[in-house]
mmCIF file of C-alpha atoms and ligand atoms in Angstrom:
data_model
loop_
_atom_site.group_PDB
_atom_site.id
_atom_site.type_symbol
_atom_site.label_atom_id
_atom_site.label_comp_id
_atom_site.label_asym_id
_atom_site.label_seq_id
_atom_site.Cartn_x
_atom_site.Cartn_y
_atom_site.Cartn_z
ATOM 1 C CA MET A 7 0.000 0.000 0.000
ATOM 2 C CA SER A 8 1.336 3.410 -0.897
ATOM 3 C CA PRO A 9 2.297 5.412 2.182
ATOM 4 C CA ASP A 10 1.137 8.576 0.421
ATOM 5 C CA GLY A 11 -2.320 8.521 1.938
ATOM 6 C CA PRO A 12 -5.167 10.278 0.201
ATOM 7 C CA THR A 13 -4.626 11.730 -3.247
ATOM 8 C CA THR A 14 -5.826 15.171 -2.297
ATOM 9 C CA ALA A 15 -5.006 16.992 0.877
ATOM 10 C CA SER A 16 -8.494 18.006 1.788
ATOM 11 C CA ASP A 17 -11.340 15.923 0.496
ATOM 12 C CA GLY A 18 -10.028 12.562 -0.646
ATOM 13 C CA THR A 19 -12.343 12.516 -3.633
ATOM 14 C CA ARG A 20 -9.948 13.097 -6.531
ATOM 15 C CA PRO A 21 -7.626 10.342 -7.651
ATOM 16 C CA ARG A 22 -4.458 11.250 -9.556
ATOM 17 C CA VAL A 23 -5.675 9.306 -12.519
ATOM 18 C CA GLY A 24 -9.250 9.736 -13.748
ATOM 19 C CA ILE A 25 -11.915 7.627 -12.074
ATOM 20 C CA PRO A 26 -13.141 4.476 -13.842
ATOM 21 C CA TRP A 27 -15.196 5.793 -16.729
ATOM 22 C CA GLU A 28 -17.026 4.715 -19.861
ATOM 23 C CA GLU A 29 -19.106 6.938 -22.100
ATOM 24 C CA ARG A 30 -22.861 6.445 -22.373
ATOM 25 C CA PRO A 31 -23.560 3.675 -24.900
ATOM 26 C CA ALA A 32 -24.630 4.916 -28.317
ATOM 27 C CA GLY A 33 -28.404 5.146 -28.583
ATOM 28 C CA SER A 34 -28.948 5.225 -24.815
ATOM 29 C CA SER A 35 -30.555 8.177 -23.048
ATOM 30 C CA ALA A 36 -30.032 6.746 -19.568
ATOM 31 C CA VAL A 37 -28.934 9.118 -16.806
ATOM 32 C CA LEU A 38 -26.839 6.280 -15.356
ATOM 33 C CA TRP A 39 -25.472 3.445 -17.475
ATOM 34 C CA ARG A 40 -23.783 0.157 -16.607
ATOM 35 C CA SER A 41 -20.099 -0.588 -17.077
ATOM 36 C CA SER A 42 -19.466 -2.934 -20.000
ATOM 37 C CA ARG A 43 -17.102 -4.745 -17.613
ATOM 38 C CA ASN A 44 -19.842 -5.674 -15.131
ATOM 39 C CA PRO A 45 -19.745 -7.503 -12.880
ATOM 40 C CA ILE A 46 -16.315 -6.148 -11.977
ATOM 41 C CA ILE A 47 -15.849 -8.581 -9.073
ATOM 42 C CA ALA A 48 -17.089 -12.147 -9.396
ATOM 43 C CA ARG A 49 -18.600 -14.080 -6.521
ATOM 44 C CA ASP A 50 -15.667 -16.514 -6.370
ATOM 45 C CA HIS A 51 -12.937 -13.856 -6.523
ATOM 46 C CA LEU A 52 -11.549 -15.215 -3.232
ATOM 47 C CA PRO A 53 -10.922 -18.912 -2.532
ATOM 48 C CA ARG A 54 -13.578 -19.087 0.196
ATOM 49 C CA SER A 55 -16.051 -16.450 -1.045
ATOM 50 C CA ASN A 56 -19.661 -17.386 -1.680
ATOM 51 C CA SER A 57 -20.418 -13.840 -2.871
ATOM 52 C CA ILE A 58 -18.874 -10.348 -2.904
ATOM 53 C CA PHE A 59 -21.225 -7.368 -3.216
ATOM 54 C CA ASN A 60 -22.469 -4.132 -1.516
ATOM 55 C CA SER A 61 -18.925 -2.742 -1.178
ATOM 56 C CA ALA A 62 -17.277 0.673 -0.731
ATOM 57 C CA VAL A 63 -14.419 2.227 -2.703
ATOM 58 C CA VAL A 64 -12.406 5.455 -2.232
ATOM 59 C CA PRO A 65 -9.406 7.085 -3.955
ATOM 60 C CA TYR A 66 -6.205 6.117 -2.170
ATOM 61 C CA GLY A 67 -2.567 6.802 -3.036
ATOM 62 C CA ASP A 68 -2.062 6.373 -6.785
ATOM 63 C CA GLY A 69 -5.243 4.337 -7.107
ATOM 64 C CA TYR A 70 -8.072 3.108 -4.956
ATOM 65 C CA ALA A 71 -8.775 1.179 -1.784
ATOM 66 C CA GLY A 72 -11.981 -0.241 -0.441
ATOM 67 C CA VAL A 73 -13.852 -2.301 2.092
ATOM 68 C CA PHE A 74 -15.758 -5.214 0.610
ATOM 69 C CA ARG A 75 -18.644 -7.314 1.819
ATOM 70 C CA VAL A 76 -17.618 -10.943 1.507
ATOM 71 C CA ASP A 77 -20.010 -13.698 2.500
ATOM 72 C CA ASP A 78 -17.910 -16.829 2.870
ATOM 73 C CA ARG A 79 -18.795 -20.430 2.210
ATOM 74 C CA THR A 80 -19.917 -20.907 5.817
ATOM 75 C CA ARG A 81 -22.187 -17.938 4.914
ATOM 76 C CA VAL A 82 -20.546 -15.720 7.499
ATOM 77 C CA MET A 83 -20.844 -12.057 6.437
ATOM 78 C CA ASN A 84 -17.606 -10.116 6.901
ATOM 79 C CA LEU A 85 -15.542 -7.156 5.670
ATOM 80 C CA HIS A 86 -12.314 -7.440 3.664
ATOM 81 C CA ALA A 87 -9.904 -4.695 2.574
ATOM 82 C CA GLY A 88 -8.948 -4.334 -1.090
ATOM 83 C CA ARG A 89 -6.717 -2.317 -3.395
ATOM 84 C CA SER A 90 -6.794 -1.406 -7.046
ATOM 85 C CA THR A 91 -4.806 0.728 -9.452
ATOM 86 C CA ASP A 92 -7.743 1.442 -11.765
ATOM 87 C CA GLY A 93 -10.859 0.981 -9.578
ATOM 88 C CA VAL A 94 -12.038 -1.918 -11.730
ATOM 89 C CA THR A 95 -9.540 -4.748 -11.196
ATOM 90 C CA TRP A 96 -9.295 -5.534 -7.501
ATOM 91 C CA ASP A 97 -6.892 -7.317 -5.204
ATOM 92 C CA LEU A 98 -8.828 -8.321 -2.063
ATOM 93 C CA ASP A 99 -7.346 -9.587 1.185
ATOM 94 C CA PRO A 100 -8.380 -13.221 1.625
ATOM 95 C CA ASP A 101 -8.798 -12.704 5.381
ATOM 96 C CA PRO A 102 -11.384 -10.418 6.999
ATOM 97 C CA ILE A 103 -10.471 -7.088 8.558
ATOM 98 C CA VAL A 104 -9.610 -7.347 12.249
ATOM 99 C CA PHE A 105 -10.773 -4.193 13.984
ATOM 100 C CA LEU A 106 -8.637 -3.156 16.965
ATOM 101 C CA PRO A 107 -10.729 -1.598 19.755
ATOM 102 C CA ALA A 108 -10.125 2.168 19.863
ATOM 103 C CA ASP A 109 -10.426 1.977 23.666
ATOM 104 C CA GLU A 110 -11.057 -0.731 26.270
ATOM 105 C CA ARG A 111 -14.810 -0.102 26.362
ATOM 106 C CA VAL A 112 -15.117 -0.926 22.667
ATOM 107 C CA ALA A 113 -13.712 -4.378 23.448
ATOM 108 C CA ASP A 114 -17.059 -5.164 25.193
ATOM 109 C CA ILE A 115 -18.946 -5.054 21.914
ATOM 110 C CA GLN A 116 -16.338 -7.194 20.144
ATOM 111 C CA GLU A 117 -16.590 -10.167 22.504
ATOM 112 C CA GLN A 118 -18.819 -12.093 20.163
ATOM 113 C CA PHE A 119 -18.580 -11.560 16.423
ATOM 114 C CA VAL A 120 -21.968 -11.951 14.741
ATOM 115 C CA HIS A 121 -21.705 -10.295 11.339
ATOM 116 C CA ALA A 122 -20.331 -7.268 9.524
ATOM 117 C CA TYR A 123 -21.834 -6.254 6.189
ATOM 118 C CA ASP A 124 -22.774 -3.472 3.740
ATOM 119 C CA PRO A 125 -19.786 -1.161 4.411
ATOM 120 C CA ARG A 126 -19.480 2.493 3.487
ATOM 121 C CA VAL A 127 -16.138 4.352 3.542
ATOM 122 C CA THR A 128 -15.911 8.122 4.076
ATOM 123 C CA TRP A 129 -12.846 10.390 3.981
ATOM 124 C CA LEU A 130 -13.528 12.711 6.922
ATOM 125 C CA GLU A 131 -10.994 15.280 8.200
ATOM 126 C CA ASP A 132 -7.859 13.150 8.454
ATOM 127 C CA ARG A 133 -8.766 9.510 7.967
ATOM 128 C CA TYR A 134 -11.070 7.039 6.320
ATOM 129 C CA TYR A 135 -14.073 6.070 8.411
ATOM 130 C CA VAL A 136 -15.868 2.802 7.824
ATOM 131 C CA THR A 137 -19.510 2.293 8.782
ATOM 132 C CA TRP A 138 -21.275 -1.021 8.409
ATOM 133 C CA CYS A 139 -24.158 -3.146 9.588
ATOM 134 C CA ASN A 140 -22.716 -4.667 12.749
ATOM 135 C CA GLY A 141 -24.275 -7.557 14.626
ATOM 136 C CA TYR A 142 -24.723 -6.701 18.297
ATOM 137 C CA HIS A 143 -27.964 -8.149 19.656
ATOM 138 C CA GLY A 144 -29.355 -7.522 16.206
ATOM 139 C CA PRO A 145 -28.178 -5.338 13.354
ATOM 140 C CA THR A 146 -26.825 -1.911 14.295
ATOM 141 C CA ILE A 147 -24.326 0.599 12.873
ATOM 142 C CA GLY A 148 -20.638 -0.177 13.452
ATOM 143 C CA VAL A 149 -18.074 2.620 13.119
ATOM 144 C CA GLY A 150 -14.323 2.296 12.618
ATOM 145 C CA PHE A 151 -11.446 4.050 10.925
ATOM 146 C CA THR A 152 -8.213 3.441 9.101
ATOM 147 C CA HIS A 153 -5.361 5.518 7.761
ATOM 148 C CA ASP A 154 -3.868 2.889 5.478
ATOM 149 C CA PHE A 155 -6.417 0.089 4.819
ATOM 150 C CA GLU A 156 -4.105 -2.250 6.700
ATOM 151 C CA THR A 157 -4.761 -1.396 10.352
ATOM 152 C CA PHE A 158 -8.373 -0.723 11.310
ATOM 153 C CA HIS A 159 -9.723 0.616 14.603
ATOM 154 C CA GLN A 160 -13.263 0.258 15.910
ATOM 155 C CA LEU A 161 -15.318 2.865 17.767
ATOM 156 C CA ASP A 162 -18.558 2.178 19.597
ATOM 157 C CA ASN A 163 -21.683 1.333 17.650
ATOM 158 C CA ALA A 164 -23.396 4.563 16.637
ATOM 159 C CA VAL A 165 -26.956 3.599 17.531
ATOM 160 C CA LEU A 166 -29.070 1.004 19.297
ATOM 161 C CA PRO A 167 -30.209 -2.067 17.378
ATOM 162 C CA PHE A 168 -32.056 -2.438 15.102
ATOM 163 C CA ASN A 169 -30.631 -0.259 12.379
ATOM 164 C CA ARG A 170 -28.967 -0.548 8.960
ATOM 165 C CA ASN A 171 -27.393 1.633 6.265
ATOM 166 C CA GLY A 172 -25.382 4.003 8.429
ATOM 167 C CA VAL A 173 -23.580 6.541 6.218
ATOM 168 C CA LEU A 174 -21.394 9.431 7.417
ATOM 169 C CA PHE A 175 -21.264 12.863 5.796
ATOM 170 C CA PRO A 176 -17.769 13.751 4.517
ATOM 171 C CA ARG A 177 -17.473 16.863 6.697
ATOM 172 C CA ARG A 178 -19.008 18.291 9.830
ATOM 173 C CA VAL A 179 -22.358 19.983 9.332
ATOM 174 C CA SER A 180 -22.831 23.066 11.528
ATOM 175 C CA GLY A 181 -19.955 21.838 13.672
ATOM 176 C CA HIS A 182 -21.230 18.288 14.185
ATOM 177 C CA TYR A 183 -20.427 14.939 12.679
ATOM 178 C CA ALA A 184 -23.476 13.784 10.754
ATOM 179 C CA LEU A 185 -24.938 10.359 10.003
ATOM 180 C CA LEU A 186 -27.808 8.962 7.981
ATOM 181 C CA SER A 187 -29.299 5.630 9.038
ATOM 182 C CA ARG A 188 -32.363 3.493 8.632
ATOM 183 C CA PRO A 189 -33.996 2.099 11.799
ATOM 184 C CA SER A 190 -35.134 -1.461 11.087
ATOM 185 C CA ASP A 191 -36.102 -4.778 12.644
ATOM 186 C CA ASP A 192 -33.971 -7.898 13.080
ATOM 187 C CA GLY A 193 -35.463 -9.597 10.023
ATOM 188 C CA HIS A 194 -35.815 -8.509 6.432
ATOM 189 C CA THR A 195 -37.636 -5.307 7.468
ATOM 190 C CA PRO A 196 -40.753 -4.534 5.434
ATOM 191 C CA PHE A 197 -40.480 -0.805 6.285
ATOM 192 C CA GLY A 198 -37.776 1.837 6.561
ATOM 193 C CA ASP A 199 -37.219 5.601 6.458
ATOM 194 C CA ILE A 200 -33.956 7.551 6.417
ATOM 195 C CA PHE A 201 -33.042 9.492 9.574
ATOM 196 C CA TYR A 202 -30.329 12.074 10.342
ATOM 197 C CA SER A 203 -28.294 12.143 13.577
ATOM 198 C CA GLU A 204 -25.485 14.372 14.779
ATOM 199 C CA SER A 205 -22.560 13.888 17.147
ATOM 200 C CA PRO A 206 -19.777 15.962 18.718
ATOM 201 C CA ASP A 207 -17.345 13.030 18.820
ATOM 202 C CA LEU A 208 -18.524 10.170 16.544
ATOM 203 C CA THR A 209 -19.541 8.176 19.657
ATOM 204 C CA HIS A 210 -22.529 9.992 21.159
ATOM 205 C CA TRP A 211 -25.288 10.506 18.629
ATOM 206 C CA GLY A 212 -28.524 12.477 19.006
ATOM 207 C CA ARG A 213 -30.848 15.196 17.677
ATOM 208 C CA HIS A 214 -32.380 12.603 15.376
ATOM 209 C CA ARG A 215 -34.412 14.003 12.500
ATOM 210 C CA HIS A 216 -36.582 12.324 9.921
ATOM 211 C CA VAL A 217 -35.212 12.855 6.401
ATOM 212 C CA MET A 218 -37.445 10.911 4.053
ATOM 213 C CA GLY A 219 -39.793 7.979 3.859
ATOM 214 C CA THR A 220 -41.417 5.749 1.294
ATOM 215 C CA LEU A 221 -43.707 6.799 -1.556
ATOM 216 C CA ALA A 222 -46.766 4.626 -2.034
ATOM 217 C CA TRP A 223 -47.221 2.764 -5.331
ATOM 218 C CA THR A 224 -43.726 3.499 -6.611
ATOM 219 C CA TRP A 225 -40.333 1.729 -6.852
ATOM 220 C CA GLN A 226 -39.618 3.089 -3.319
ATOM 221 C CA SER A 227 -42.872 2.098 -1.609
ATOM 222 C CA THR A 228 -41.547 -0.394 0.990
ATOM 223 C CA LYS A 229 -38.324 1.149 2.364
ATOM 224 C CA VAL A 230 -35.529 3.585 1.535
ATOM 225 C CA GLY A 231 -31.926 3.622 2.797
ATOM 226 C CA ALA A 232 -28.880 5.815 2.232
ATOM 227 C CA GLY A 233 -26.289 4.525 -0.230
ATOM 228 C CA PRO A 234 -22.891 6.165 -0.817
ATOM 229 C CA THR A 235 -21.424 8.974 1.270
ATOM 230 C CA PRO A 236 -23.448 12.094 0.357
ATOM 231 C CA ILE A 237 -21.789 14.190 -2.376
ATOM 232 C CA GLU A 238 -21.527 17.933 -1.712
ATOM 233 C CA THR A 239 -22.682 20.071 -4.652
ATOM 234 C CA ALA A 240 -23.655 23.722 -5.107
ATOM 235 C CA HIS A 241 -27.307 22.562 -5.115
ATOM 236 C CA GLY A 242 -27.158 20.556 -1.888
ATOM 237 C CA TRP A 243 -25.996 17.122 -0.742
ATOM 238 C CA LEU A 244 -26.590 14.616 -3.496
ATOM 239 C CA LEU A 245 -27.883 11.487 -1.812
ATOM 240 C CA ILE A 246 -27.868 8.314 -3.882
ATOM 241 C CA TYR A 247 -30.028 5.749 -2.114
ATOM 242 C CA HIS A 248 -31.802 2.434 -2.480
ATOM 243 C CA GLY A 249 -35.563 2.175 -2.652
ATOM 244 C CA VAL A 250 -37.508 -1.048 -2.366
ATOM 245 C CA LEU A 251 -40.897 -2.227 -3.538
ATOM 246 C CA THR A 252 -42.627 -5.467 -2.612
ATOM 247 C CA SER A 253 -43.715 -7.560 -5.586
ATOM 248 C CA CYS A 254 -45.528 -10.878 -5.544
ATOM 249 C CA ASN A 255 -42.041 -12.458 -5.743
ATOM 250 C CA GLY A 256 -40.468 -10.430 -2.937
ATOM 251 C CA PHE A 257 -38.456 -7.239 -2.590
ATOM 252 C CA VAL A 258 -37.103 -5.325 -5.609
ATOM 253 C CA TYR A 259 -34.148 -3.000 -4.843
ATOM 254 C CA SER A 260 -33.499 -0.030 -7.143
ATOM 255 C CA MET A 261 -31.274 3.048 -6.990
ATOM 256 C CA GLY A 262 -32.526 6.635 -6.790
ATOM 257 C CA ALA A 263 -31.291 10.108 -5.896
ATOM 258 C CA ALA A 264 -32.334 13.105 -3.823
ATOM 259 C CA LEU A 265 -30.901 16.484 -2.812
ATOM 260 C CA LEU A 266 -30.597 17.465 0.860
ATOM 261 C CA ASP A 267 -30.081 20.954 2.269
ATOM 262 C CA LEU A 268 -26.383 21.696 2.854
ATOM 263 C CA ASP A 269 -26.858 23.177 6.343
ATOM 264 C CA GLU A 270 -29.898 21.207 7.507
ATOM 265 C CA PRO A 271 -29.575 17.900 5.651
ATOM 266 C CA TRP A 272 -32.801 16.491 7.112
ATOM 267 C CA ARG A 273 -34.606 18.875 4.738
ATOM 268 C CA VAL A 274 -35.175 17.282 1.336
ATOM 269 C CA LEU A 275 -34.857 19.860 -1.446
ATOM 270 C CA ALA A 276 -35.681 17.569 -4.343
ATOM 271 C CA ARG A 277 -36.200 13.882 -5.004
ATOM 272 C CA GLY A 278 -36.091 12.017 -8.289
ATOM 273 C CA ARG A 279 -39.449 10.537 -9.214
ATOM 274 C CA ASP A 280 -38.090 7.666 -11.307
ATOM 275 C CA TYR A 281 -35.391 5.206 -10.355
ATOM 276 C CA LEU A 282 -31.882 5.841 -11.647
ATOM 277 C CA LEU A 283 -31.111 2.147 -12.053
ATOM 278 C CA ALA A 284 -33.395 -0.840 -11.495
ATOM 279 C CA PRO A 285 -32.484 -4.540 -11.651
ATOM 280 C CA HIS A 286 -32.748 -5.145 -15.397
ATOM 281 C CA ALA A 287 -29.381 -6.774 -16.121
ATOM 282 C CA THR A 288 -29.100 -10.514 -15.631
ATOM 283 C CA TYR A 289 -26.418 -10.145 -12.927
ATOM 284 C CA GLU A 290 -28.861 -7.929 -10.976
ATOM 285 C CA GLN A 291 -31.853 -10.210 -11.524
ATOM 286 C CA VAL A 292 -30.204 -13.567 -10.904
ATOM 287 C CA GLY A 293 -28.095 -14.374 -7.867
ATOM 288 C CA ASP A 294 -28.433 -15.294 -4.211
ATOM 289 C CA VAL A 295 -31.129 -12.630 -3.773
ATOM 290 C CA PRO A 296 -32.817 -11.793 -7.076
ATOM 291 C CA ASN A 297 -33.631 -8.259 -8.251
ATOM 292 C CA VAL A 298 -31.192 -6.214 -6.181
ATOM 293 C CA VAL A 299 -29.278 -3.057 -7.140
ATOM 294 C CA PHE A 300 -27.666 -1.806 -3.918
ATOM 295 C CA PRO A 301 -25.361 1.286 -4.125
ATOM 296 C CA CYS A 302 -22.635 1.714 -1.476
ATOM 297 C CA ALA A 303 -19.997 4.060 -2.963
ATOM 298 C CA ALA A 304 -19.513 6.797 -5.536
ATOM 299 C CA LEU A 305 -16.449 8.452 -7.077
ATOM 300 C CA VAL A 306 -16.582 11.946 -8.534
ATOM 301 C CA ASP A 307 -14.037 13.511 -10.877
ATOM 302 C CA GLY A 308 -15.188 16.803 -12.338
ATOM 303 C CA ASN A 309 -18.543 16.010 -13.934
ATOM 304 C CA HIS A 310 -17.915 12.252 -14.028
ATOM 305 C CA LEU A 311 -19.741 10.098 -11.476
ATOM 306 C CA SER A 312 -19.090 6.378 -10.996
ATOM 307 C CA VAL A 313 -21.272 4.392 -8.606
ATOM 308 C CA TYR A 314 -20.344 1.024 -7.082
ATOM 309 C CA TYR A 315 -23.276 -1.227 -6.318
ATOM 310 C CA GLY A 316 -24.044 -4.808 -5.430
ATOM 311 C CA GLY A 317 -25.884 -6.989 -7.958
ATOM 312 C CA ALA A 318 -28.341 -9.604 -6.672
ATOM 313 C CA ASP A 319 -26.400 -9.945 -3.392
ATOM 314 C CA THR A 320 -23.732 -11.793 -5.390
ATOM 315 C CA VAL A 321 -21.352 -9.515 -7.360
ATOM 316 C CA VAL A 322 -19.858 -5.992 -7.391
ATOM 317 C CA CYS A 323 -20.929 -3.735 -10.277
ATOM 318 C CA LEU A 324 -20.185 -0.259 -11.573
ATOM 319 C CA ALA A 325 -22.341 2.408 -13.249
ATOM 320 C CA HIS A 326 -21.441 5.781 -14.750
ATOM 321 C CA GLY A 327 -23.187 9.079 -15.284
ATOM 322 C CA ARG A 328 -22.642 12.821 -15.458
ATOM 323 C CA LEU A 329 -23.087 14.641 -12.171
ATOM 324 C CA SER A 330 -24.906 17.519 -13.903
ATOM 325 C CA ASP A 331 -27.357 15.064 -15.532
ATOM 326 C CA VAL A 332 -28.064 13.399 -12.185
ATOM 327 C CA LEU A 333 -28.679 16.810 -10.569
ATOM 328 C CA ASP A 334 -31.035 17.761 -13.405
ATOM 329 C CA PHE A 335 -32.781 14.398 -13.038
ATOM 330 C CA VAL A 336 -33.342 14.954 -9.310
ATOM 331 C CA ARG A 337 -34.576 18.514 -9.752
ATOM 332 C CA SER A 338 -36.814 17.940 -12.792
HETATM 333 C C1 BMA B 17 -30.858 -5.845 2.892
HETATM 334 C C2 BMA B 17 -29.403 -6.066 3.212
HETATM 335 C C3 BMA B 17 -28.576 -5.919 1.966
HETATM 336 C C4 BMA B 17 -29.118 -6.735 0.835
HETATM 337 C C5 BMA B 17 -30.601 -6.512 0.679
HETATM 338 C C6 BMA B 17 -31.220 -7.420 -0.360
HETATM 339 O O1 BMA B 17 -31.658 -6.025 4.021
HETATM 340 O O2 BMA B 17 -29.222 -7.355 3.734
HETATM 341 O O3 BMA B 17 -27.294 -6.377 2.244
HETATM 342 O O4 BMA B 17 -28.492 -6.379 -0.369
HETATM 343 O O5 BMA B 17 -31.253 -6.722 1.893
HETATM 344 O O6 BMA B 17 -31.115 -8.759 0.036
#
């Protein structure tokens, strides 16, 4: 791993080389289009992996690093670190991340490992924070950090169980660390709204605010949950999220986008009516859980946007779009 740390001094969002990118296919008018190289990580990429999906990528050094959801062949759900020079071809650690407790009280919550899944990675101030769905008497939001994607430290869980899809903002908002999450149950959760919480220290969280809920008779009628780290734009925080509907064959997970107020991010300024990407490709329709598009990370370089998402709870995929088109889509 390069000792250089992040590629930019301040925001960690610009790699030295351009982000993974492909132009919109000829004849397509899609706002977001799939990489021709999808799926970019196969389910059996590691010797013991059953599936690799719902994973988070950031610029790092001369290339990229990430935290990957790997379900192994015992069907234990865990997090693995990975590195890449181009953001498309990945070298993943065969062994899961071992989080060192940031203090002795954190060791209490590590006594029994249950599961770790659906990571997000956020460059915040001086390090990369990882949030994930952590098993502690049910699913809750785990928080950790790393400087080098080799040594990882764990903080206390952010919230009480049951909760999923904890995503940090990439800077303080009005002086506070800020988190989106989705309170849930300990099953497959047939409901779910996005909430905002703030913290002075990344351990104590409060002032919870409702951000947005479901919309009846649409692709997001059952539950919604934050996806990648929110992207700061002149128009507000661009939130890419998953929305779920319940069909006669079960849940269908699609990807959408909304804009949140920069200073009071629990206020929704605009919300795309249509989905940005729904499970239409075979690798999104067929897998361990059919019909899932689940975004967990986004890279931005100028007007280029590349989104990493899980396909059918089985593989890692990539989609591209222009930031300005996505903003127009949300505001139209
Ligand atoms: C959610 C999470 C995700 C998964 C999705 C579809 O509850 O478990 O990891 O992608 O269900 O199965």
